[in-house]
PDB file of C-alpha atoms in Angstrom:
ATOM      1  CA  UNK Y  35     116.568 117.664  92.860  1.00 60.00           C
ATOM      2  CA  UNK Y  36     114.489 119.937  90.924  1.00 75.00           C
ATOM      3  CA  UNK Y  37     110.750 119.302  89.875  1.00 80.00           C
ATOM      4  CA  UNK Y  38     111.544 117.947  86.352  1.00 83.00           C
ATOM      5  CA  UNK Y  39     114.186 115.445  87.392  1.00 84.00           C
ATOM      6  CA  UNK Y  40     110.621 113.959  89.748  1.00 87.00           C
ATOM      7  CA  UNK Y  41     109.143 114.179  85.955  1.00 89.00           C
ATOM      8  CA  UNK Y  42     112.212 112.088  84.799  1.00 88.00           C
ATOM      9  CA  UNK Y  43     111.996 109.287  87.674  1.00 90.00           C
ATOM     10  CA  UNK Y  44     108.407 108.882  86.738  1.00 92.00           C
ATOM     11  CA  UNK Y  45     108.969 108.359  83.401  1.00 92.00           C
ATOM     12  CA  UNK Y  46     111.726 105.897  83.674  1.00 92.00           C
ATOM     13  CA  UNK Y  47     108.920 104.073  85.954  1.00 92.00           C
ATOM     14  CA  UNK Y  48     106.265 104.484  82.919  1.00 94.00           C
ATOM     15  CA  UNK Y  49     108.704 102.986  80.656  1.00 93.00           C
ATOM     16  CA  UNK Y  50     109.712 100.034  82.333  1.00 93.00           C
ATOM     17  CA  UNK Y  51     105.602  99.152  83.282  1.00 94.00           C
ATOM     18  CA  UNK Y  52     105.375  99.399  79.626  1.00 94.00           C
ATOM     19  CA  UNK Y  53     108.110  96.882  78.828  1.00 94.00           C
ATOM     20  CA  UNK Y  54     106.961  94.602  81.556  1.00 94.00           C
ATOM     21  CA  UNK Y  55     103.252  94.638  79.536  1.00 95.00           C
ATOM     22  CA  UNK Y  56     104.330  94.528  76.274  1.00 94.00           C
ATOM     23  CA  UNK Y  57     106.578  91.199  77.211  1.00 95.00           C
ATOM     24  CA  UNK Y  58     103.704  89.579  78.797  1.00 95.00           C
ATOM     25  CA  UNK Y  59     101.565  90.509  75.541  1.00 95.00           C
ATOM     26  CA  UNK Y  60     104.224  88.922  73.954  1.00 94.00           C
ATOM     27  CA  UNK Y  61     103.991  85.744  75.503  1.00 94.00           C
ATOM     28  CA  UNK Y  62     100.007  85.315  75.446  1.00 94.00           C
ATOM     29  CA  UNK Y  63     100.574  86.172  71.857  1.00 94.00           C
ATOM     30  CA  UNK Y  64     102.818  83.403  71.784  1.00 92.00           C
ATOM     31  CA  UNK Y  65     101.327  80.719  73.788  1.00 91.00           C
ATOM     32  CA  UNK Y  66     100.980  78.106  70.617  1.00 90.00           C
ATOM     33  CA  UNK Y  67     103.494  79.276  69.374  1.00 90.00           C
ATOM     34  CA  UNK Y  68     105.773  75.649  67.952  1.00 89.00           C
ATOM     35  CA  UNK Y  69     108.259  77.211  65.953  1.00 88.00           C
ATOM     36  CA  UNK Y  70     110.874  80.536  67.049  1.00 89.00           C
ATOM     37  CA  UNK Y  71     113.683  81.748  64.944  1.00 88.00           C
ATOM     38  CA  UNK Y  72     116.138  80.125  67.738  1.00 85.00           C
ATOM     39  CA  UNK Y  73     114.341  76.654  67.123  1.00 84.00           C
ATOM     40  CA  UNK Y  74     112.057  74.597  69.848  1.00 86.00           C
ATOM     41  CA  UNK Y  75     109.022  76.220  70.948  1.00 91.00           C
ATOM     42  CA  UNK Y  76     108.588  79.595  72.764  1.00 92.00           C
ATOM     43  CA  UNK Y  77     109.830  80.511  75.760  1.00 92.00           C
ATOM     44  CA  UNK Y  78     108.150  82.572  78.268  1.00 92.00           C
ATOM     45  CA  UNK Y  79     109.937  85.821  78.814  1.00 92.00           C
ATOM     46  CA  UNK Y  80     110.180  88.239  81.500  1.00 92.00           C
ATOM     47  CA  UNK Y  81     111.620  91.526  82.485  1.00 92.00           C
ATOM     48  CA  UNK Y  82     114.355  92.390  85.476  1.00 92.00           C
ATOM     49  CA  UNK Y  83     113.851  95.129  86.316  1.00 91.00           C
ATOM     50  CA  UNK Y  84     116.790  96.942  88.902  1.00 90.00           C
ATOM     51  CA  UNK Y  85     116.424 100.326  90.470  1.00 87.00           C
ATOM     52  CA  UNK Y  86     119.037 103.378  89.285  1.00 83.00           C
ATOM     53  CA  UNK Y  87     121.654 104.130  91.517  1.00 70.00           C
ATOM     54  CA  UNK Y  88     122.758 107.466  92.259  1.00 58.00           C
ATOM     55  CA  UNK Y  89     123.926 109.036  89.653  1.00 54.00           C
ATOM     56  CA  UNK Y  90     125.703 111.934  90.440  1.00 51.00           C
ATOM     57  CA  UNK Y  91     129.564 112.074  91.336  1.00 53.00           C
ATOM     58  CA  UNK Y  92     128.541 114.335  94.891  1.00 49.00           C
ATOM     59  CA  UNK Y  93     126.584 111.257  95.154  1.00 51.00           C
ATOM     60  CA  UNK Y  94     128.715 108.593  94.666  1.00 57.00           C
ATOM     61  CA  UNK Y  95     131.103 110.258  96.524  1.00 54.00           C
ATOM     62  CA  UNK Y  96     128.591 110.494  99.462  1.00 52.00           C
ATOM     63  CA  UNK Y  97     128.010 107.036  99.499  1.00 53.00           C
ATOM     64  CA  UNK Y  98     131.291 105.768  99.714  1.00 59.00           C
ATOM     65  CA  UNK Y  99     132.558 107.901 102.476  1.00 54.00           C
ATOM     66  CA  UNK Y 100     130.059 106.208 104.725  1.00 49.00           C
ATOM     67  CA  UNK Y 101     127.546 108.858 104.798  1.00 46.00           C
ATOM     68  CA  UNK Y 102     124.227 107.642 105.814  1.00 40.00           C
ATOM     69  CA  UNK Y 103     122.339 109.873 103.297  1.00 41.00           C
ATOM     70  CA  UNK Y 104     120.808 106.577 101.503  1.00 41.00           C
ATOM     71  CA  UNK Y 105     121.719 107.637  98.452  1.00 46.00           C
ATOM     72  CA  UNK Y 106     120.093 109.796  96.100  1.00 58.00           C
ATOM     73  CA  UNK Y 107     116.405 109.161  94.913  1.00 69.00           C
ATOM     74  CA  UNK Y 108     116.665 107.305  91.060  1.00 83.00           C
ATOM     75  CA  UNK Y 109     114.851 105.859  89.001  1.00 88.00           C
ATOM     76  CA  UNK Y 110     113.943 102.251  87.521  1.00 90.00           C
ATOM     77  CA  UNK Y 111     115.369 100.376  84.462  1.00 88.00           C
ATOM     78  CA  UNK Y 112     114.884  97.794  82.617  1.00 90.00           C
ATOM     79  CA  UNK Y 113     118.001  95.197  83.342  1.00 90.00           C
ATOM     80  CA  UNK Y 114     117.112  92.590  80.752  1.00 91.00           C
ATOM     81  CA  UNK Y 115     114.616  90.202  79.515  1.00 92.00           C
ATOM     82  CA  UNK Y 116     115.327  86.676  80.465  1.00 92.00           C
ATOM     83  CA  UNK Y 117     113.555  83.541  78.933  1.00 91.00           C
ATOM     84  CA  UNK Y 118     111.803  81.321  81.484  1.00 89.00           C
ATOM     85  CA  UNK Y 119     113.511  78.306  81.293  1.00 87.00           C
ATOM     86  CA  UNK Y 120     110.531  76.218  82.607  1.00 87.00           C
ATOM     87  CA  UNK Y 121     110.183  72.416  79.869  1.00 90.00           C
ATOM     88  CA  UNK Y 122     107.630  73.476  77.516  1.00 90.00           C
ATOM     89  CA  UNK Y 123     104.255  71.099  77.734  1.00 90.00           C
ATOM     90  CA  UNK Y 124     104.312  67.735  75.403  1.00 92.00           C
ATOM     91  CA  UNK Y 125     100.752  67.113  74.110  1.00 91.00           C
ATOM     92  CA  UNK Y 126      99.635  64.505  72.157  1.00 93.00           C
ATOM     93  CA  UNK Y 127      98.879  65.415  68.316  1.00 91.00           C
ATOM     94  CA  UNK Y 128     100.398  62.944  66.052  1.00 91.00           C
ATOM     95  CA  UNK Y 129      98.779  65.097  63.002  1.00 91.00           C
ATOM     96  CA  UNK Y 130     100.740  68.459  63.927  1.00 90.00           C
ATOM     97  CA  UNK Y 131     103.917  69.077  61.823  1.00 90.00           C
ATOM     98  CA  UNK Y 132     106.101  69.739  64.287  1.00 88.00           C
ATOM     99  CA  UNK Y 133     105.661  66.572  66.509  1.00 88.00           C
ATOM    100  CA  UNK Y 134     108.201  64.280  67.576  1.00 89.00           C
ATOM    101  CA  UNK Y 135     108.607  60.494  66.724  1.00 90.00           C
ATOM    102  CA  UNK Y 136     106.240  59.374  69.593  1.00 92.00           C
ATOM    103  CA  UNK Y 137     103.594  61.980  68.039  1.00 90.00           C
ATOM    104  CA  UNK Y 138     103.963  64.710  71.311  1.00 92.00           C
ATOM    105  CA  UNK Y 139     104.201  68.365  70.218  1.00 92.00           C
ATOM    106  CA  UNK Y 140     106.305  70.922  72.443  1.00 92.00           C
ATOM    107  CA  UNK Y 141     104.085  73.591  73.410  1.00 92.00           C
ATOM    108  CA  UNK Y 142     105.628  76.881  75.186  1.00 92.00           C
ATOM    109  CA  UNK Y 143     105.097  76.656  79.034  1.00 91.00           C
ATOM    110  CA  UNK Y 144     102.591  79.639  79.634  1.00 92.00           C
ATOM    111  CA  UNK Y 145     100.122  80.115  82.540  1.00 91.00           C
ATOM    112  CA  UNK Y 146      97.444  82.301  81.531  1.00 92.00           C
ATOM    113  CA  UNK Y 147      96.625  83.158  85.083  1.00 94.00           C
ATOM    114  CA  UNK Y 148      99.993  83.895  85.737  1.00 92.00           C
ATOM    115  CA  UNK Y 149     100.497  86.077  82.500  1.00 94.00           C
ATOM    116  CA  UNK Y 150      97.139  88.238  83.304  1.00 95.00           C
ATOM    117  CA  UNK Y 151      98.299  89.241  87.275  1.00 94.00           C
ATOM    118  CA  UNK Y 152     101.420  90.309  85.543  1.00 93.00           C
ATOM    119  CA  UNK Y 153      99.308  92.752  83.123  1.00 95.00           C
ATOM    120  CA  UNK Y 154      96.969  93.706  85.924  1.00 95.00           C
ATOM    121  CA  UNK Y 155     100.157  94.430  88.238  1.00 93.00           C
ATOM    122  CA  UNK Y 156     101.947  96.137  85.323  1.00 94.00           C
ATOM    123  CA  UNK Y 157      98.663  98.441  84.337  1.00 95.00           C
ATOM    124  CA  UNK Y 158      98.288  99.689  88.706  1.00 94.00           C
ATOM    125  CA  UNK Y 159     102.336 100.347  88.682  1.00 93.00           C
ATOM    126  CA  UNK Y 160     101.689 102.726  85.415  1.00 95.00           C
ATOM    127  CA  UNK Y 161      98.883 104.096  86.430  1.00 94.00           C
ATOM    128  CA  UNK Y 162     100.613 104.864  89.873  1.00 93.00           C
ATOM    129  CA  UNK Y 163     103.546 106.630  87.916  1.00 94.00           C
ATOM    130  CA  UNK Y 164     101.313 108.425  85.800  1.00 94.00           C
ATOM    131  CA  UNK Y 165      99.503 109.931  88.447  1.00 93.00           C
ATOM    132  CA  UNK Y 166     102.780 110.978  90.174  1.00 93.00           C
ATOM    133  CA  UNK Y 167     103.467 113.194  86.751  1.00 93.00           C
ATOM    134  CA  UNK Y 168     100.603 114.429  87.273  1.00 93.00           C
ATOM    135  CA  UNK Y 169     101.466 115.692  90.457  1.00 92.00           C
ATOM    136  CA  UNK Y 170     105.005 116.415  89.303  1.00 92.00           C
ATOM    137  CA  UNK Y 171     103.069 118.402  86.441  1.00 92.00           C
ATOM    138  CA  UNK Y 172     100.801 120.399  88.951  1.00 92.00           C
ATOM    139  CA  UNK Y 173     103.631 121.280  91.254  1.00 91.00           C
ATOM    140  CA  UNK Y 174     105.741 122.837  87.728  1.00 92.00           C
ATOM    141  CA  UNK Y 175     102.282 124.788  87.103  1.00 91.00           C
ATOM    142  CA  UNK Y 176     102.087 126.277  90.386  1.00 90.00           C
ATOM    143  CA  UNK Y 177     105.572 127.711  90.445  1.00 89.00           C
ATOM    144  CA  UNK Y 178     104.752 129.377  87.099  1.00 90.00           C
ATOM    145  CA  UNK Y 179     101.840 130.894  88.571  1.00 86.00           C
ATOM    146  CA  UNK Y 180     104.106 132.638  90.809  1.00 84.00           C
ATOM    147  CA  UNK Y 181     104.979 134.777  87.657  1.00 80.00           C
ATOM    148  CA  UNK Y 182     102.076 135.771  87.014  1.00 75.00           C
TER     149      UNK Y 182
ATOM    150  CA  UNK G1383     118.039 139.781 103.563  1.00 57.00           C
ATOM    151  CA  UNK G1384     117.117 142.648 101.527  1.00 72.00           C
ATOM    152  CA  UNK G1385     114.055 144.283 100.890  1.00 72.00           C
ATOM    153  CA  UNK G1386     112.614 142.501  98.197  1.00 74.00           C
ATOM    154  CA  UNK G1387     114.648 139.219  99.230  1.00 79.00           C
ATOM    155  CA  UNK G1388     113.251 139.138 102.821  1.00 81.00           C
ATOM    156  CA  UNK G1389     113.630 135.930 105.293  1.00 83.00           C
ATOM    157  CA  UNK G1390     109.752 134.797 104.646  1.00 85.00           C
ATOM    158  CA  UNK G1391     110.810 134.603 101.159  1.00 87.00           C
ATOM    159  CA  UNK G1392     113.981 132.359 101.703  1.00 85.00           C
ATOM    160  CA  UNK G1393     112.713 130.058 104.206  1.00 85.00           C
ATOM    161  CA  UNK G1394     109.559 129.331 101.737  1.00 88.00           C
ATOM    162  CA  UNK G1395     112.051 128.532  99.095  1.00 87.00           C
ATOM    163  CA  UNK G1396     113.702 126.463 101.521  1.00 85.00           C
ATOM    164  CA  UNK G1397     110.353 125.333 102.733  1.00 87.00           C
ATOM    165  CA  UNK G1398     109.584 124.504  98.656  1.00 89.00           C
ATOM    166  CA  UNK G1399     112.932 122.531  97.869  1.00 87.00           C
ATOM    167  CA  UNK G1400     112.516 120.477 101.141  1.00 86.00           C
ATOM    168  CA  UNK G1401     108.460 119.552  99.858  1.00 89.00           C
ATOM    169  CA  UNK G1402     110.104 118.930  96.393  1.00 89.00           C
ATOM    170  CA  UNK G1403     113.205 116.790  97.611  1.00 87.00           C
ATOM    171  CA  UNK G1404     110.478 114.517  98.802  1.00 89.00           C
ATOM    172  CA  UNK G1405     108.118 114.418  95.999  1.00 90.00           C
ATOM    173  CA  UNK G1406     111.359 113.404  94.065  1.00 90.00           C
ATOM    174  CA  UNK G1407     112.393 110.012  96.467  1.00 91.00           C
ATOM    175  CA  UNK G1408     108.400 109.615  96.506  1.00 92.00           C
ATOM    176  CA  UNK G1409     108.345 109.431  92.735  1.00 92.00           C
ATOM    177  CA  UNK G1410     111.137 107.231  92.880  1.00 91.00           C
ATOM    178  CA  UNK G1411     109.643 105.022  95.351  1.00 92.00           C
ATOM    179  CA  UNK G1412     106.533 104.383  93.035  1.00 93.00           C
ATOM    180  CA  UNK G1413     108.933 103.825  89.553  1.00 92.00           C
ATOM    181  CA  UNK G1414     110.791 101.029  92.023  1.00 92.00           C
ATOM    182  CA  UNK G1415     107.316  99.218  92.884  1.00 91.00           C
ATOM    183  CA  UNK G1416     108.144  96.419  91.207  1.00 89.00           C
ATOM    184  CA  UNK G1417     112.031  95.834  91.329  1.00 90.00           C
ATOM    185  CA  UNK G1418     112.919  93.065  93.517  1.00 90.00           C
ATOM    186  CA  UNK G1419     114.982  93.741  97.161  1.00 90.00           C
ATOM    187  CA  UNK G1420     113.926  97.648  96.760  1.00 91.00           C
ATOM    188  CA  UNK G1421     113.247  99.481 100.438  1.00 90.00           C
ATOM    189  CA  UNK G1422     110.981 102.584 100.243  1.00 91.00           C
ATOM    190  CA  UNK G1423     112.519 105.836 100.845  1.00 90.00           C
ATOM    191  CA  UNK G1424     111.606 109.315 102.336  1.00 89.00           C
ATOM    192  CA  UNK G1425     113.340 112.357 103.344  1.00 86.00           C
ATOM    193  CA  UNK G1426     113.582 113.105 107.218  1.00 82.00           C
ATOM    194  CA  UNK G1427     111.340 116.194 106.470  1.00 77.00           C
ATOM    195  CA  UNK G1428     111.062 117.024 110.139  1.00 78.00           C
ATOM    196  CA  UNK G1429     114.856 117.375 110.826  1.00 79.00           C
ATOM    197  CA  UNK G1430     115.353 118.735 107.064  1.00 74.00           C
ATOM    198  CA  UNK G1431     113.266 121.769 107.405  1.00 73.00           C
ATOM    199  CA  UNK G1432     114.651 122.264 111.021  1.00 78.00           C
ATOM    200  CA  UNK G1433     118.457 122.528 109.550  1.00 76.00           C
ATOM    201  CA  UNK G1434     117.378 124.896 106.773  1.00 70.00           C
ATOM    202  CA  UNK G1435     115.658 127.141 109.117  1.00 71.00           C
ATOM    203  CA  UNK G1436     118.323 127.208 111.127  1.00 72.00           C
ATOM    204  CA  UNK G1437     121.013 128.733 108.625  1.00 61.00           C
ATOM    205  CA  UNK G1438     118.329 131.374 107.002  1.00 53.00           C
ATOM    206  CA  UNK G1439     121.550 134.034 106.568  1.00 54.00           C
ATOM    207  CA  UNK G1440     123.287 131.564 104.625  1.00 55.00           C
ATOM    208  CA  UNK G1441     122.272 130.062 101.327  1.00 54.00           C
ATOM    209  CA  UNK G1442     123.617 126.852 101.227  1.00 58.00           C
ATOM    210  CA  UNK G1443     120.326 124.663 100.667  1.00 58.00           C
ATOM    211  CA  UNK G1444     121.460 121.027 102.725  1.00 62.00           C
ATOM    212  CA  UNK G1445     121.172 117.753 100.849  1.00 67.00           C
ATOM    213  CA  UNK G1446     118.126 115.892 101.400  1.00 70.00           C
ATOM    214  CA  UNK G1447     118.615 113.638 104.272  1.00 78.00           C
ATOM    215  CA  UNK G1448     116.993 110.193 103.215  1.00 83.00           C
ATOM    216  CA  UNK G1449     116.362 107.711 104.896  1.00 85.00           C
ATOM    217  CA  UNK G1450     114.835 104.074 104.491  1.00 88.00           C
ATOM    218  CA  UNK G1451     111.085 103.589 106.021  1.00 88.00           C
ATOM    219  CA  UNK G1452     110.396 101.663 108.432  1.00 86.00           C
ATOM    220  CA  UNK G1453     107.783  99.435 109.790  1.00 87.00           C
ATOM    221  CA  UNK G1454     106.792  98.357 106.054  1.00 88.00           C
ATOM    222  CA  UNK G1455     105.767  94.782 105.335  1.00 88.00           C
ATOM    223  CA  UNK G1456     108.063  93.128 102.559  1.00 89.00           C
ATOM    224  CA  UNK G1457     106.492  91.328 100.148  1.00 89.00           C
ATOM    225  CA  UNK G1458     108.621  87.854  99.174  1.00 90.00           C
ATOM    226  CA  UNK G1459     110.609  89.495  96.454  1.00 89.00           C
ATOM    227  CA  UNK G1460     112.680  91.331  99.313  1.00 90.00           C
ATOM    228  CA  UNK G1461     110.049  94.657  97.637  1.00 91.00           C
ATOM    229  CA  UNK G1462     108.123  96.821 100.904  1.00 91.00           C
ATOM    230  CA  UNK G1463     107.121  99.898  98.665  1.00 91.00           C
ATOM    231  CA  UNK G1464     103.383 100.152  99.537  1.00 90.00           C
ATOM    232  CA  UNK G1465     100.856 101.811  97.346  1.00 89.00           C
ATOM    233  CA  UNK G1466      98.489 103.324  99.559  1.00 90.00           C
ATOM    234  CA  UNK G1467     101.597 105.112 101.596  1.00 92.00           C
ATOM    235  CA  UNK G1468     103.161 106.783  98.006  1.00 93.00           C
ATOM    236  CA  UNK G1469      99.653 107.364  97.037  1.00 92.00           C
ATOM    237  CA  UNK G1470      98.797 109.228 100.719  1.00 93.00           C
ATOM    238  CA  UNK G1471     102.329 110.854 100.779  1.00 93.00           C
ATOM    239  CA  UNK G1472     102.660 112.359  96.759  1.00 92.00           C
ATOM    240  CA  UNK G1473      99.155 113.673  97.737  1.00 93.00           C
ATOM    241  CA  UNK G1474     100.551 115.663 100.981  1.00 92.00           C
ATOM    242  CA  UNK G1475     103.589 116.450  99.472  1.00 92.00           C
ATOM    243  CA  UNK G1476     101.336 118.184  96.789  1.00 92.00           C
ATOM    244  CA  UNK G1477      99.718 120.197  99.298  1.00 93.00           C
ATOM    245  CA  UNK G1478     102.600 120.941 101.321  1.00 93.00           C
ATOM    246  CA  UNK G1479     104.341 122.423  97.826  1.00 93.00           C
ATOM    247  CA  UNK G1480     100.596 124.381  97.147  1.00 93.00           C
ATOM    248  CA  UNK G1481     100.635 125.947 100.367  1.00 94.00           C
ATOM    249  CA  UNK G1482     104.090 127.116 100.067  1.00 93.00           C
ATOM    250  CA  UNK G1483     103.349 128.648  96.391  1.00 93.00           C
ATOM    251  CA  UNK G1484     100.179 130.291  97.937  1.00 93.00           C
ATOM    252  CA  UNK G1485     102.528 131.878 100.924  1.00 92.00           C
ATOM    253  CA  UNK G1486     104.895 133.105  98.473  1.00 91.00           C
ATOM    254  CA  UNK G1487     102.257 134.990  96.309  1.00 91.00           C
ATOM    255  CA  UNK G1488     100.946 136.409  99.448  1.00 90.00           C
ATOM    256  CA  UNK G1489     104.556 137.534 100.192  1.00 89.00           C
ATOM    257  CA  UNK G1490     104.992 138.751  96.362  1.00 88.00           C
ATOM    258  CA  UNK G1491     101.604 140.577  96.305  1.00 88.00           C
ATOM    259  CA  UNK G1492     102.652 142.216  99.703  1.00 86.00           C
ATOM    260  CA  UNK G1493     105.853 143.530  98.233  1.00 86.00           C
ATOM    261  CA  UNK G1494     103.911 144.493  95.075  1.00 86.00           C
ATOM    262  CA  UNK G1495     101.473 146.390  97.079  1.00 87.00           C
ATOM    263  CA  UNK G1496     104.469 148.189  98.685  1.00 85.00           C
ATOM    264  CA  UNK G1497     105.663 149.221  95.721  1.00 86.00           C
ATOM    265  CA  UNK G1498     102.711 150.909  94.129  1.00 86.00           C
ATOM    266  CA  UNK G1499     101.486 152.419  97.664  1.00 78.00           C
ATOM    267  CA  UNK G1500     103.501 155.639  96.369  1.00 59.00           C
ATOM    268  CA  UNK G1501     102.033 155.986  92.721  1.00 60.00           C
ATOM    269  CA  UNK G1502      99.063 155.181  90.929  1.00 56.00           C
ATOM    270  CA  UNK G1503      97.793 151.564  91.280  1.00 52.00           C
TER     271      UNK G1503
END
């Protein structure tokens, strides 16, 4: 592994932390929301996230012939974005436009609480990766130094 | 070994991939904080830098040797990467990497020194 493949793991981390935060701004953004192109109300979405295998064919190759290496360090990705399938909340507003015979209106299911530990989390986890390209970065800079 | 390629020189490289090797799985340890059933990882430094010692004449740098941690709480999502410990160890593994550059300009700067001793500085 050399020092800029550390650089690359990092960012794959910085990307998915973004993801993560920009879904979760998505679904405070979204948390009247009555109408969605797929019909109903919102639905609360969030992000699987899986770690990257090794990638390398020494790797693989290591792997399968039972040695006890662990693998190769990788990275993170984003696996998809699932909708929370959680029944959205029926409150009473018989004025709305969108509400039912009995006068309920289907609000999407979202827990502020829940929604701002998910930022928080997301926020430390990027900060976290972004420090270790900083270190990444410092390590690169001392090996140049050795030029000079 | 040659001159200018002496042994200090190739077990500091050695020395610097080993320090790097780990900064990588450390890195990759802090992108996985937050995927579910993922067990922190480190390289067996210790036994790492003992086997690249050990074959200085020939330069076949060894995989790194990683292993899973343990003694790490999980949290419920199957997850045990803690913080504090990829925090603690990118921050040594900094170090380690910074004292190996500053051994290897010492070692440079020797050789340098050798090489003007003759003629005019």
């Amino acid at each position: 592994m050399n020092l800029f493949g550390v650089m690359g793991i990092s960012a794959s981390g910085l990307n998915a932390e973004r993801t993560r935060a920009e879904v979760v701004a998505g679904n405070m953004a979204n948390a009247e929301s009555t109408r969605t192109a797929e019909g109903g109300p919102y639905q609360r979405k969030e992000v699987v996230l899986q770690s990257q295998g090794p990638s390398s064919f020494r790797m693989q190759l290591a792997n399968s012939t039972g040695n006890q290496s662990g693998g190769l360090a990788g990275g993170v990705q984003v696996r998809s974005i699932v909708s929370d399938t959680a029944s959205p909340i029926m409150r009473y507003e018989p004025t709305h436009p969108d509400a039912d015979a009995n006068g309920f209106v289907a609000y999407p299911n979202i827990n502020p609480v829940l929604e701002m530990t998910d930022l928080m989390g997301a926020a430390r986890a990027y900060q976290m990766n972004a420090s270790a390209v900083q270190a990444a970065k410092a390590m690169i800079q001392q090996s140049i130094e050795l030029l000079k | 070994m040659s001159l200018i390629d002496t042994s200090m020189m190739q077990r500091l490289s050695h020395f610097l991939d080993a320090t790097a090797a780990r900064g990588g799985v450390i890195a990759s340890n802090i992108a996985n904080i937050d995927t579910p059933g993922y067990h922190a990882r480190d390289v067996d430094f210790r036994s790492q830098l003992a086997t690249m010692m050990n074959d200085n004449e020939e330069n076949t740098p060894a995989a790194p040797r990683i292993v899973e941690v343990a003694g790490l709480t999980e949290r419920p999502d199957g997850n045990n990467v803690n913080m504090d410990r990829e925090g603690l160890a990118l921050a040594q593994a900094q170090l380690q990497f910074q004292t190996g550059v500053a051994f290897m300009k010492a070692e440079i700067h020797r050789l340098t020194q050798a090489i003007h001793e003759g003629g005019q500085q």
